[in-house]
Amino acid sequence: MIPAPDETHDPSALSWVESANHGTTDFPIQNLPFGVFRQRAGGRGHIAVAIGDSVLDLDQCATHGLLTTVSPSTIQACRADSLNELMSLDHRQRLALRKQIFRLLHADAEARVRDLLQKAVLDRFDLDLELPVKIGDYTDFYASVFHATNVGSMLRPNHALLPNYKWIPIGYHGRASSIVISGTGIRRPHGQIMAQGATTPGFAPSRRLDYELEVGLYVAVGNGLGSPVPIAQAEEKIFGLSLVNDWSARDIQSWEYQPLGPFLSKSFATTVSPWVVTLEALLPFRIPAFPRLPEDPAPLPYLDHEIDRRWGGIDLTVEASITTPKMREQKLSPYRLSQGSFREMYWTLAQLLTHHASNGCNLRPGDLLASGTVSGRAPESRGCLLELTWKGEQKIRLPTGEELGFLRDGDEVTLRGWCEGSGKARVGFGECKGRILPSFTEAAPS
Ligand code: CA
């Protein structure tokens, strides 16, 4: 069943936290994304909800007895130092918590509640945001047909898209231990590289370092080992979405990827954004799944459901931008590399999750399933440098006159995402940012 909007989606609702009421904020009262922060002075991580330029500390809300309409297990989950327990609550409990937080932050909240909340509302810029989830497993898909076609045509000009693509969601198992929070420096990796024209590989720092603009879903209530997830129930198993940057070393990748897929070219680092935007917050932006061409095969029955066809897409705009050291020195604004939309993804989130569990593989609360590079039909929507520069052959001229092929040391990539539309409150994802550090062998001794 397609859920109906409720009071938390009312575009006219305002918060007593003033900064949440500016039309340009990513975090109005209709969003309420979850994250984890730590005070700069130290202490443990606290779960919070972003509201305008502030955060609401849920541990403090629990301490002051303000979580009055949620279950004891929800209160306990709000006092943890990661979102995993919250993610393992059932859908009804998560919805009750959203409604409770909405009422606490609403402009009509009682003065007594607002007084109690003063200590729980903190300036976001005074806090360190942490990895919000203990990610047990990470899987990366390849759900953009445009990305797959572009990359395929570089490798195989005559048959760009492999015959399995439109039948099966392609993915690989990624590495959870090297997932880092936005703002963490990314060390240029070493690896085996077969230079063009060479007959033997060498071991050297990557010279074709790239980003991939992706959207990731965090699993909510998982499924037991041996118990697949019917597609009609897949969305109940999704807690929410974040931005993901799947850093990729193209020169290492092209040598190592056959026959088992990417390995060390991807596992050195993956960056996630700090806020997890719930599916409930995205409800006003749900759209039909990407329309397949008449000649495309229909999905196999286990990946097909009427509700997913009508509702499986998300009208989510995503953008990547860059600054180089020279741009920062000259105080230039970030340069936009691409802007695309998640609506152009060939496979829906429900199809990715259902396919993942279809062999009985158990997904657990907090597992991360990333979409793969979000590239659309238009050249300006391509979500990585491999595509934007066509293997580095068509360099991008930056405002400083610098020519960008792949990433150089000091380059900083920022991903952003947001949903907006007339008669709807804008819902944003914040930033997912990372700066390239020199490789260990090239870093200046400190
Ligand atoms: Ca990827």
Tab-separated table of C-alpha atoms and ligand atoms in Angstrom:
chain	number	residue	atom	x	y	z
A	1	MET	CA	0.000	0.000	0.000
A	2	ILE	CA	1.233	3.485	-0.790
A	3	PRO	CA	1.367	5.469	2.467
A	4	ALA	CA	-0.603	8.709	2.662
A	5	PRO	CA	1.044	11.989	3.666
A	6	ASP	CA	0.409	13.040	7.269
A	7	GLU	CA	0.841	16.214	9.329
A	8	THR	CA	4.670	15.856	9.200
A	9	HIS	CA	4.554	16.531	5.450
A	10	ASP	CA	2.472	19.712	5.699
A	11	PRO	CA	4.547	22.252	3.713
A	12	SER	CA	3.212	25.138	5.786
A	13	ALA	CA	4.424	23.674	9.125
A	14	LEU	CA	7.040	25.840	10.854
A	15	SER	CA	9.461	25.170	13.704
A	16	TRP	CA	10.313	27.332	16.692
A	17	VAL	CA	13.946	26.771	15.594
A	18	GLU	CA	14.029	29.798	13.273
A	19	SER	CA	16.793	28.587	10.944
A	20	ALA	CA	14.581	25.620	9.977
A	21	ASN	CA	12.038	27.969	8.387
A	22	HIS	CA	14.268	29.453	5.666
A	23	GLY	CA	13.261	28.053	2.290
A	24	THR	CA	16.849	27.191	1.408
A	25	THR	CA	17.670	24.978	4.399
A	26	ASP	CA	18.191	21.260	3.822
A	27	PHE	CA	16.631	20.544	7.201
A	28	PRO	CA	13.145	22.003	7.651
A	29	ILE	CA	10.747	20.419	10.139
A	30	GLN	CA	9.396	18.168	7.359
A	31	ASN	CA	12.807	16.443	6.965
A	32	LEU	CA	14.064	15.374	10.439
A	33	PRO	CA	17.049	13.237	9.338
A	34	PHE	CA	18.962	11.203	11.921
A	35	GLY	CA	22.684	11.397	12.671
A	36	VAL	CA	25.211	11.004	15.466
A	37	PHE	CA	27.313	13.802	16.946
A	38	ARG	CA	30.005	14.150	19.545
A	39	GLN	CA	30.800	17.300	21.525
A	40	ARG	CA	34.170	18.774	20.572
A	41	ALA	CA	35.189	18.508	24.241
A	42	GLY	CA	34.798	14.727	24.058
A	43	GLY	CA	32.290	12.254	25.434
A	44	ARG	CA	30.299	9.623	23.618
A	45	GLY	CA	28.265	9.844	20.458
A	46	HIS	CA	24.660	11.042	20.754
A	47	ILE	CA	21.822	10.458	18.321
A	48	ALA	CA	20.342	13.660	16.965
A	49	VAL	CA	17.947	15.017	14.377
A	50	ALA	CA	19.003	17.927	12.151
A	51	ILE	CA	16.745	20.976	12.313
A	52	GLY	CA	17.832	24.108	10.409
A	53	ASP	CA	21.338	25.030	11.567
A	54	SER	CA	20.844	23.100	14.814
A	55	VAL	CA	20.492	19.548	15.999
A	56	LEU	CA	18.058	18.082	18.509
A	57	ASP	CA	19.832	15.709	20.923
A	58	LEU	CA	17.490	12.738	21.398
A	59	ASP	CA	19.355	11.502	24.469
A	60	GLN	CA	18.554	14.808	26.195
A	61	CYS	CA	14.924	14.513	25.076
A	62	ALA	CA	14.778	11.092	26.733
A	63	THR	CA	16.459	12.402	29.907
A	64	HIS	CA	13.880	15.180	30.228
A	65	GLY	CA	10.982	12.778	29.712
A	66	LEU	CA	9.935	14.438	26.463
A	67	LEU	CA	9.523	11.251	24.440
A	68	THR	CA	6.048	10.575	25.768
A	69	THR	CA	4.288	8.904	22.852
A	70	VAL	CA	6.858	6.303	21.807
A	71	SER	CA	7.625	2.810	23.098
A	72	PRO	CA	10.223	2.053	25.805
A	73	SER	CA	12.338	0.271	23.172
A	74	THR	CA	12.277	3.430	21.040
A	75	ILE	CA	13.484	5.509	23.997
A	76	GLN	CA	16.263	3.014	24.635
A	77	ALA	CA	17.258	3.149	20.953
A	78	CYS	CA	17.402	6.979	21.113
A	79	ARG	CA	19.994	6.734	23.921
A	80	ALA	CA	22.421	4.588	21.928
A	81	ASP	CA	25.564	5.915	20.219
A	82	SER	CA	24.642	4.710	16.727
A	83	LEU	CA	21.433	4.424	14.711
A	84	ASN	CA	21.471	0.619	14.496
A	85	GLU	CA	18.953	0.078	17.292
A	86	LEU	CA	16.614	2.709	15.862
A	87	MET	CA	16.925	1.029	12.483
A	88	SER	CA	15.898	-2.301	13.974
A	89	LEU	CA	12.567	-0.936	15.259
A	90	ASP	CA	9.510	-1.792	13.250
A	91	HIS	CA	8.003	0.687	10.841
A	92	ARG	CA	5.174	1.778	13.176
A	93	GLN	CA	7.586	2.615	16.002
A	94	ARG	CA	9.797	4.631	13.681
A	95	LEU	CA	6.770	6.558	12.442
A	96	ALA	CA	5.645	7.280	16.019
A	97	LEU	CA	9.096	8.717	16.765
A	98	ARG	CA	8.983	10.966	13.690
A	99	LYS	CA	5.601	12.329	14.778
A	100	GLN	CA	6.835	12.896	18.333
A	101	ILE	CA	9.936	14.817	17.169
A	102	PHE	CA	7.789	16.835	14.758
A	103	ARG	CA	5.514	17.917	17.644
A	104	LEU	CA	8.471	18.826	19.890
A	105	LEU	CA	10.009	21.059	17.236
A	106	HIS	CA	6.766	22.530	15.904
A	107	ALA	CA	6.170	26.265	16.286
A	108	ASP	CA	3.069	25.428	18.352
A	109	ALA	CA	4.989	23.384	20.949
A	110	GLU	CA	4.141	24.417	24.528
A	111	ALA	CA	6.440	26.945	26.207
A	112	ARG	CA	7.219	24.373	28.928
A	113	VAL	CA	8.452	21.890	26.302
A	114	ARG	CA	10.480	24.548	24.531
A	115	ASP	CA	12.146	25.533	27.803
A	116	LEU	CA	13.094	21.938	28.488
A	117	LEU	CA	14.381	21.584	24.937
A	118	GLN	CA	16.721	24.564	25.100
A	119	LYS	CA	19.510	22.312	26.397
A	120	ALA	CA	18.779	19.662	23.792
A	121	VAL	CA	19.011	21.987	20.776
A	122	LEU	CA	22.655	22.584	19.863
A	123	ASP	CA	24.401	24.554	17.149
A	124	ARG	CA	25.384	22.063	14.436
A	125	PHE	CA	28.599	23.931	13.693
A	126	ASP	CA	29.881	23.381	17.271
A	127	LEU	CA	29.691	19.606	16.948
A	128	ASP	CA	31.594	16.816	15.240
A	129	LEU	CA	29.296	14.632	13.185
A	130	GLU	CA	30.254	10.979	13.224
A	131	LEU	CA	29.604	7.891	11.170
A	132	PRO	CA	25.953	7.469	12.177
A	133	VAL	CA	25.711	3.716	11.752
A	134	LYS	CA	27.827	0.696	12.621
A	135	ILE	CA	27.786	-0.665	9.094
A	136	GLY	CA	28.080	-4.440	9.156
A	137	ASP	CA	28.063	-5.015	5.421
A	138	TYR	CA	28.282	-2.792	2.379
A	139	THR	CA	27.146	-3.656	-1.129
A	140	ASP	CA	27.482	-1.439	-4.170
A	141	PHE	CA	25.133	-1.775	-7.143
A	142	TYR	CA	25.314	-0.483	-10.721
A	143	ALA	CA	21.728	0.723	-11.105
A	144	SER	CA	22.138	3.505	-13.706
A	145	VAL	CA	21.777	2.156	-17.219
A	146	PHE	CA	23.392	5.346	-18.514
A	147	HIS	CA	26.484	4.856	-16.343
A	148	ALA	CA	26.675	1.185	-17.311
A	149	THR	CA	26.319	2.059	-21.005
A	150	ASN	CA	28.934	4.807	-20.895
A	151	VAL	CA	31.488	2.715	-19.019
A	152	GLY	CA	30.694	-0.324	-21.162
A	153	SER	CA	31.204	1.618	-24.381
A	154	MET	CA	34.699	2.647	-23.239
A	155	LEU	CA	35.580	-1.001	-22.690
A	156	ARG	CA	33.533	-2.619	-25.486
A	157	PRO	CA	32.552	-0.098	-28.176
A	158	ASN	CA	30.471	-2.651	-30.097
A	159	HIS	CA	28.417	-4.102	-27.251
A	160	ALA	CA	28.410	-1.531	-24.466
A	161	LEU	CA	25.675	-2.995	-22.321
A	162	LEU	CA	26.167	-6.635	-21.377
A	163	PRO	CA	23.144	-8.908	-22.020
A	164	ASN	CA	22.428	-9.456	-18.316
A	165	TYR	CA	22.066	-5.760	-17.426
A	166	LYS	CA	18.333	-5.299	-18.018
A	167	TRP	CA	17.461	-8.575	-16.300
A	168	ILE	CA	19.499	-8.550	-13.110
A	169	PRO	CA	20.650	-5.773	-10.761
A	170	ILE	CA	24.453	-5.954	-10.941
A	171	GLY	CA	26.414	-5.410	-7.743
A	172	TYR	CA	29.491	-6.388	-5.771
A	173	HIS	CA	30.293	-6.786	-2.114
A	174	GLY	CA	32.147	-3.713	-0.889
A	175	ARG	CA	34.214	-3.152	2.206
A	176	ALA	CA	32.519	-1.796	5.358
A	177	SER	CA	35.678	-1.147	7.418
A	178	SER	CA	36.882	1.695	5.178
A	179	ILE	CA	33.602	3.647	5.098
A	180	VAL	CA	34.289	7.114	6.515
A	181	ILE	CA	32.224	10.133	7.435
A	182	SER	CA	32.111	13.257	5.280
A	183	GLY	CA	35.139	15.480	5.856
A	184	THR	CA	37.626	12.625	6.331
A	185	GLY	CA	40.773	12.962	4.175
A	186	ILE	CA	41.169	10.349	1.444
A	187	ARG	CA	44.670	8.935	1.101
A	188	ARG	CA	45.650	8.309	-2.533
A	189	PRO	CA	45.967	4.522	-2.798
A	190	HIS	CA	48.801	2.441	-4.195
A	191	GLY	CA	48.078	-0.541	-6.344
A	192	GLN	CA	49.099	-2.733	-9.235
A	193	ILE	CA	48.867	-0.756	-12.443
A	194	MET	CA	49.467	-1.924	-15.988
A	195	ALA	CA	50.564	1.188	-17.840
A	196	GLN	CA	49.466	1.630	-21.442
A	197	GLY	CA	51.876	-0.222	-23.741
A	198	ALA	CA	53.613	-1.972	-20.822
A	199	THR	CA	53.868	-5.750	-20.635
A	200	THR	CA	54.269	-6.049	-16.874
A	201	PRO	CA	52.462	-4.172	-14.114
A	202	GLY	CA	54.084	-1.938	-11.527
A	203	PHE	CA	53.086	-1.017	-7.968
A	204	ALA	CA	52.555	2.730	-7.640
A	205	PRO	CA	50.174	5.462	-6.431
A	206	SER	CA	47.015	5.681	-8.526
A	207	ARG	CA	47.116	8.403	-11.195
A	208	ARG	CA	43.483	7.980	-12.210
A	209	LEU	CA	41.704	8.633	-8.955
A	210	ASP	CA	37.975	9.318	-9.321
A	211	TYR	CA	34.824	9.840	-7.285
A	212	GLU	CA	31.417	8.242	-7.847
A	213	LEU	CA	28.259	10.166	-6.972
A	214	GLU	CA	25.871	7.666	-5.407
A	215	VAL	CA	22.899	7.338	-3.099
A	216	GLY	CA	22.924	4.657	-0.402
A	217	LEU	CA	20.120	3.013	1.526
A	218	TYR	CA	20.432	1.799	5.103
A	219	VAL	CA	18.606	-1.408	5.902
A	220	ALA	CA	16.033	-1.197	8.700
A	221	VAL	CA	14.566	-4.416	10.060
A	222	GLY	CA	16.519	-7.121	8.295
A	223	ASN	CA	15.555	-10.589	7.130
A	224	GLY	CA	16.539	-13.944	8.554
A	225	LEU	CA	19.103	-16.144	6.855
A	226	GLY	CA	17.272	-18.182	4.239
A	227	SER	CA	14.234	-15.827	4.174
A	228	PRO	CA	13.994	-13.700	1.026
A	229	VAL	CA	12.164	-10.352	1.082
A	230	PRO	CA	9.097	-10.156	-1.203
A	231	ILE	CA	9.283	-6.980	-3.253
A	232	ALA	CA	5.977	-5.734	-1.799
A	233	GLN	CA	7.659	-5.653	1.638
A	234	ALA	CA	11.040	-4.310	0.561
A	235	GLU	CA	10.396	-0.658	1.417
A	236	GLU	CA	9.533	-1.529	5.027
A	237	LYS	CA	13.083	-2.853	5.264
A	238	ILE	CA	14.599	0.494	4.260
A	239	PHE	CA	15.300	3.034	7.004
A	240	GLY	CA	16.512	5.897	4.884
A	241	LEU	CA	19.045	7.282	2.441
A	242	SER	CA	22.387	9.071	2.481
A	243	LEU	CA	24.828	10.329	-0.098
A	244	VAL	CA	27.729	8.006	-0.871
A	245	ASN	CA	31.018	8.714	-2.640
A	246	ASP	CA	32.508	5.463	-3.907
A	247	TRP	CA	36.094	6.651	-4.485
A	248	SER	CA	37.580	4.649	-7.353
A	249	ALA	CA	41.135	4.200	-8.656
A	250	ARG	CA	40.509	3.605	-12.361
A	251	ASP	CA	44.039	2.469	-13.233
A	252	ILE	CA	44.002	-0.155	-10.465
A	253	GLN	CA	40.436	-1.130	-11.399
A	254	SER	CA	41.102	-1.736	-15.092
A	255	TRP	CA	43.895	-4.224	-14.315
A	256	GLU	CA	42.278	-6.089	-11.414
A	257	TYR	CA	38.559	-6.251	-12.270
A	258	GLN	CA	38.456	-9.358	-14.436
A	259	PRO	CA	37.018	-11.876	-13.772
A	260	LEU	CA	35.616	-11.172	-10.277
A	261	GLY	CA	34.919	-7.423	-10.304
A	262	PRO	CA	36.373	-4.474	-8.404
A	263	PHE	CA	38.492	-5.115	-5.320
A	264	LEU	CA	41.306	-2.839	-4.089
A	265	SER	CA	40.411	-0.101	-6.579
A	266	LYS	CA	37.349	0.612	-4.421
A	267	SER	CA	38.031	-0.704	-0.923
A	268	PHE	CA	40.526	1.977	0.178
A	269	ALA	CA	37.738	4.433	1.132
A	270	THR	CA	34.035	5.194	0.734
A	271	THR	CA	32.570	8.437	2.124
A	272	VAL	CA	29.028	8.781	3.461
A	273	SER	CA	27.097	11.907	4.440
A	274	PRO	CA	26.303	12.315	8.146
A	275	TRP	CA	22.507	12.553	7.963
A	276	VAL	CA	20.174	9.702	7.120
A	277	VAL	CA	17.018	11.019	5.451
A	278	THR	CA	14.151	8.638	6.195
A	279	LEU	CA	11.867	7.220	3.533
A	280	GLU	CA	8.986	8.876	5.429
A	281	ALA	CA	10.545	12.313	4.817
A	282	LEU	CA	10.855	11.502	1.106
A	283	LEU	CA	7.203	10.489	0.733
A	284	PRO	CA	6.102	13.679	-1.111
A	285	PHE	CA	8.819	13.056	-3.722
A	286	ARG	CA	7.972	9.497	-4.703
A	287	ILE	CA	7.354	8.992	-8.406
A	288	PRO	CA	6.863	6.032	-10.746
A	289	ALA	CA	9.841	3.797	-11.403
A	290	PHE	CA	12.049	4.697	-14.375
A	291	PRO	CA	10.094	3.935	-17.559
A	292	ARG	CA	11.553	1.006	-19.445
A	293	LEU	CA	11.715	1.077	-23.231
A	294	PRO	CA	9.109	-1.045	-25.053
A	295	GLU	CA	11.865	-3.409	-26.206
A	296	ASP	CA	13.246	-3.842	-22.669
A	297	PRO	CA	12.364	-7.053	-20.833
A	298	ALA	CA	9.822	-6.812	-18.018
A	299	PRO	CA	11.457	-7.529	-14.659
A	300	LEU	CA	11.182	-11.161	-13.570
A	301	PRO	CA	8.166	-11.663	-11.268
A	302	TYR	CA	10.207	-11.564	-8.027
A	303	LEU	CA	11.429	-8.056	-9.002
A	304	ASP	CA	8.086	-6.766	-10.206
A	305	HIS	CA	5.204	-5.281	-8.271
A	306	GLU	CA	2.511	-2.817	-9.221
A	307	ILE	CA	3.256	-0.537	-6.261
A	308	ASP	CA	6.958	-0.457	-7.119
A	309	ARG	CA	6.104	0.463	-10.712
A	310	ARG	CA	3.855	3.313	-9.572
A	311	TRP	CA	5.964	4.461	-6.644
A	312	GLY	CA	9.484	3.044	-6.811
A	313	GLY	CA	11.250	6.202	-8.054
A	314	ILE	CA	12.432	9.230	-6.087
A	315	ASP	CA	12.594	12.741	-7.508
A	316	LEU	CA	15.977	13.437	-5.904
A	317	THR	CA	18.466	15.823	-7.508
A	318	VAL	CA	22.140	15.061	-6.907
A	319	GLU	CA	25.153	17.205	-7.627
A	320	ALA	CA	28.944	16.946	-7.474
A	321	SER	CA	31.303	19.913	-7.195
A	322	ILE	CA	35.044	20.388	-6.791
A	323	THR	CA	37.558	22.830	-5.385
A	324	THR	CA	41.281	22.607	-6.083
A	325	PRO	CA	43.984	24.111	-3.843
A	326	LYS	CA	44.372	26.940	-6.381
A	327	MET	CA	40.619	27.633	-6.385
A	328	ARG	CA	40.616	27.839	-2.586
A	329	GLU	CA	43.665	30.104	-2.646
A	330	GLN	CA	41.818	32.419	-5.038
A	331	LYS	CA	38.664	32.114	-2.898
A	332	LEU	CA	36.624	30.820	-5.829
A	333	SER	CA	33.308	29.049	-5.299
A	334	PRO	CA	33.201	25.291	-5.852
A	335	TYR	CA	32.872	24.331	-9.514
A	336	ARG	CA	29.861	22.185	-10.363
A	337	LEU	CA	30.934	19.034	-12.171
A	338	SER	CA	27.546	17.415	-12.682
A	339	GLN	CA	23.903	17.511	-11.736
A	340	GLY	CA	21.648	14.522	-12.218
A	341	SER	CA	18.558	12.872	-10.827
A	342	PHE	CA	17.913	9.653	-8.999
A	343	ARG	CA	14.705	9.385	-11.042
A	344	GLU	CA	16.785	8.113	-13.951
A	345	MET	CA	17.994	4.971	-12.155
A	346	TYR	CA	17.024	1.801	-13.995
A	347	TRP	CA	16.480	-0.311	-10.858
A	348	THR	CA	14.439	0.844	-7.856
A	349	LEU	CA	15.609	0.656	-4.246
A	350	ALA	CA	13.038	-2.083	-3.583
A	351	GLN	CA	14.369	-4.129	-6.504
A	352	LEU	CA	17.950	-3.774	-5.231
A	353	LEU	CA	17.019	-4.901	-1.729
A	354	THR	CA	14.767	-7.737	-2.868
A	355	HIS	CA	17.360	-8.993	-5.315
A	356	HIS	CA	20.058	-8.885	-2.619
A	357	ALA	CA	17.946	-11.045	-0.293
A	358	SER	CA	16.514	-13.263	-3.050
A	359	ASN	CA	19.014	-16.071	-2.471
A	360	GLY	CA	18.298	-16.051	1.267
A	361	CYS	CA	21.183	-13.727	2.155
A	362	ASN	CA	20.334	-12.033	5.456
A	363	LEU	CA	20.453	-8.237	5.523
A	364	ARG	CA	20.883	-6.661	8.936
A	365	PRO	CA	19.879	-3.274	10.403
A	366	GLY	CA	22.497	-0.728	9.365
A	367	ASP	CA	23.759	-2.561	6.287
A	368	LEU	CA	24.513	-0.120	3.477
A	369	LEU	CA	23.355	-0.767	-0.095
A	370	ALA	CA	24.629	1.891	-2.491
A	371	SER	CA	23.003	2.548	-5.842
A	372	GLY	CA	26.036	2.810	-8.067
A	373	THR	CA	27.006	5.992	-9.888
A	374	VAL	CA	23.991	8.206	-10.561
A	375	SER	CA	24.344	9.219	-14.207
A	376	GLY	CA	21.465	10.289	-16.402
A	377	ARG	CA	20.869	10.589	-20.104
A	378	ALA	CA	22.358	14.095	-20.379
A	379	PRO	CA	26.163	14.465	-20.528
A	380	GLU	CA	26.069	17.079	-17.733
A	381	SER	CA	24.465	14.521	-15.419
A	382	ARG	CA	27.344	12.043	-15.486
A	383	GLY	CA	28.309	11.167	-11.934
A	384	CYS	CA	32.077	10.504	-12.147
A	385	LEU	CA	35.174	11.870	-13.894
A	386	LEU	CA	35.658	8.677	-15.916
A	387	GLU	CA	32.478	9.557	-17.804
A	388	LEU	CA	32.697	13.369	-17.628
A	389	THR	CA	36.214	13.413	-19.115
A	390	TRP	CA	35.709	10.223	-21.157
A	391	LYS	CA	38.627	8.292	-19.565
A	392	GLY	CA	40.544	11.517	-18.990
A	393	GLU	CA	40.660	12.340	-22.716
A	394	GLN	CA	38.357	15.390	-22.578
A	395	LYS	CA	39.655	17.500	-19.759
A	396	ILE	CA	37.437	19.911	-17.834
A	397	ARG	CA	38.649	23.509	-17.758
A	398	LEU	CA	38.223	24.958	-14.267
A	399	PRO	CA	37.764	28.699	-13.536
A	400	THR	CA	41.478	28.964	-12.623
A	401	GLY	CA	42.456	27.696	-16.086
A	402	GLU	CA	43.513	24.358	-14.561
A	403	GLU	CA	42.618	21.285	-16.584
A	404	LEU	CA	40.941	18.476	-14.696
A	405	GLY	CA	41.302	14.886	-15.813
A	406	PHE	CA	41.350	12.772	-12.673
A	407	LEU	CA	41.724	13.943	-9.058
A	408	ARG	CA	44.951	15.511	-7.862
A	409	ASP	CA	46.209	15.862	-4.301
A	410	GLY	CA	44.323	18.597	-2.473
A	411	ASP	CA	41.251	18.390	-4.706
A	412	GLU	CA	38.054	18.322	-2.664
A	413	VAL	CA	34.836	16.757	-3.976
A	414	THR	CA	31.473	17.642	-2.431
A	415	LEU	CA	28.260	15.768	-3.146
A	416	ARG	CA	24.845	17.275	-2.433
A	417	GLY	CA	21.318	16.014	-2.810
A	418	TRP	CA	17.867	17.526	-2.390
A	419	CYS	CA	14.203	17.084	-3.241
A	420	GLU	CA	11.976	20.027	-4.046
A	421	GLY	CA	8.775	20.803	-5.876
A	422	SER	CA	5.960	23.305	-5.884
A	423	GLY	CA	3.731	23.013	-2.839
A	424	LYS	CA	6.326	20.885	-1.015
A	425	ALA	CA	8.908	21.689	1.629
A	426	ARG	CA	12.450	21.172	0.336
A	427	VAL	CA	14.158	18.128	1.861
A	428	GLY	CA	17.970	18.097	1.621
A	429	PHE	CA	20.718	15.625	2.411
A	430	GLY	CA	23.492	17.989	3.545
A	431	GLU	CA	27.000	17.385	2.228
A	432	CYS	CA	29.235	14.423	1.532
A	433	LYS	CA	32.756	15.791	1.243
A	434	GLY	CA	36.295	14.436	0.927
A	435	ARG	CA	39.727	15.871	0.098
A	436	ILE	CA	42.509	13.894	-1.569
A	437	LEU	CA	45.675	13.470	0.491
A	438	PRO	CA	49.016	12.525	-1.089
A	439	SER	CA	49.932	8.840	-1.083
A	440	PHE	CA	52.091	7.605	1.782
A	441	THR	CA	55.192	7.562	-0.377
A	442	GLU	CA	54.566	11.056	-1.734
A	443	ALA	CA	53.476	12.846	1.433
A	444	ALA	CA	55.958	15.399	2.775
A	445	PRO	CA	57.617	14.104	5.972
A	446	SER	CA	56.031	15.783	8.994
B	1	CA	CA	30.262	2.485	-7.429
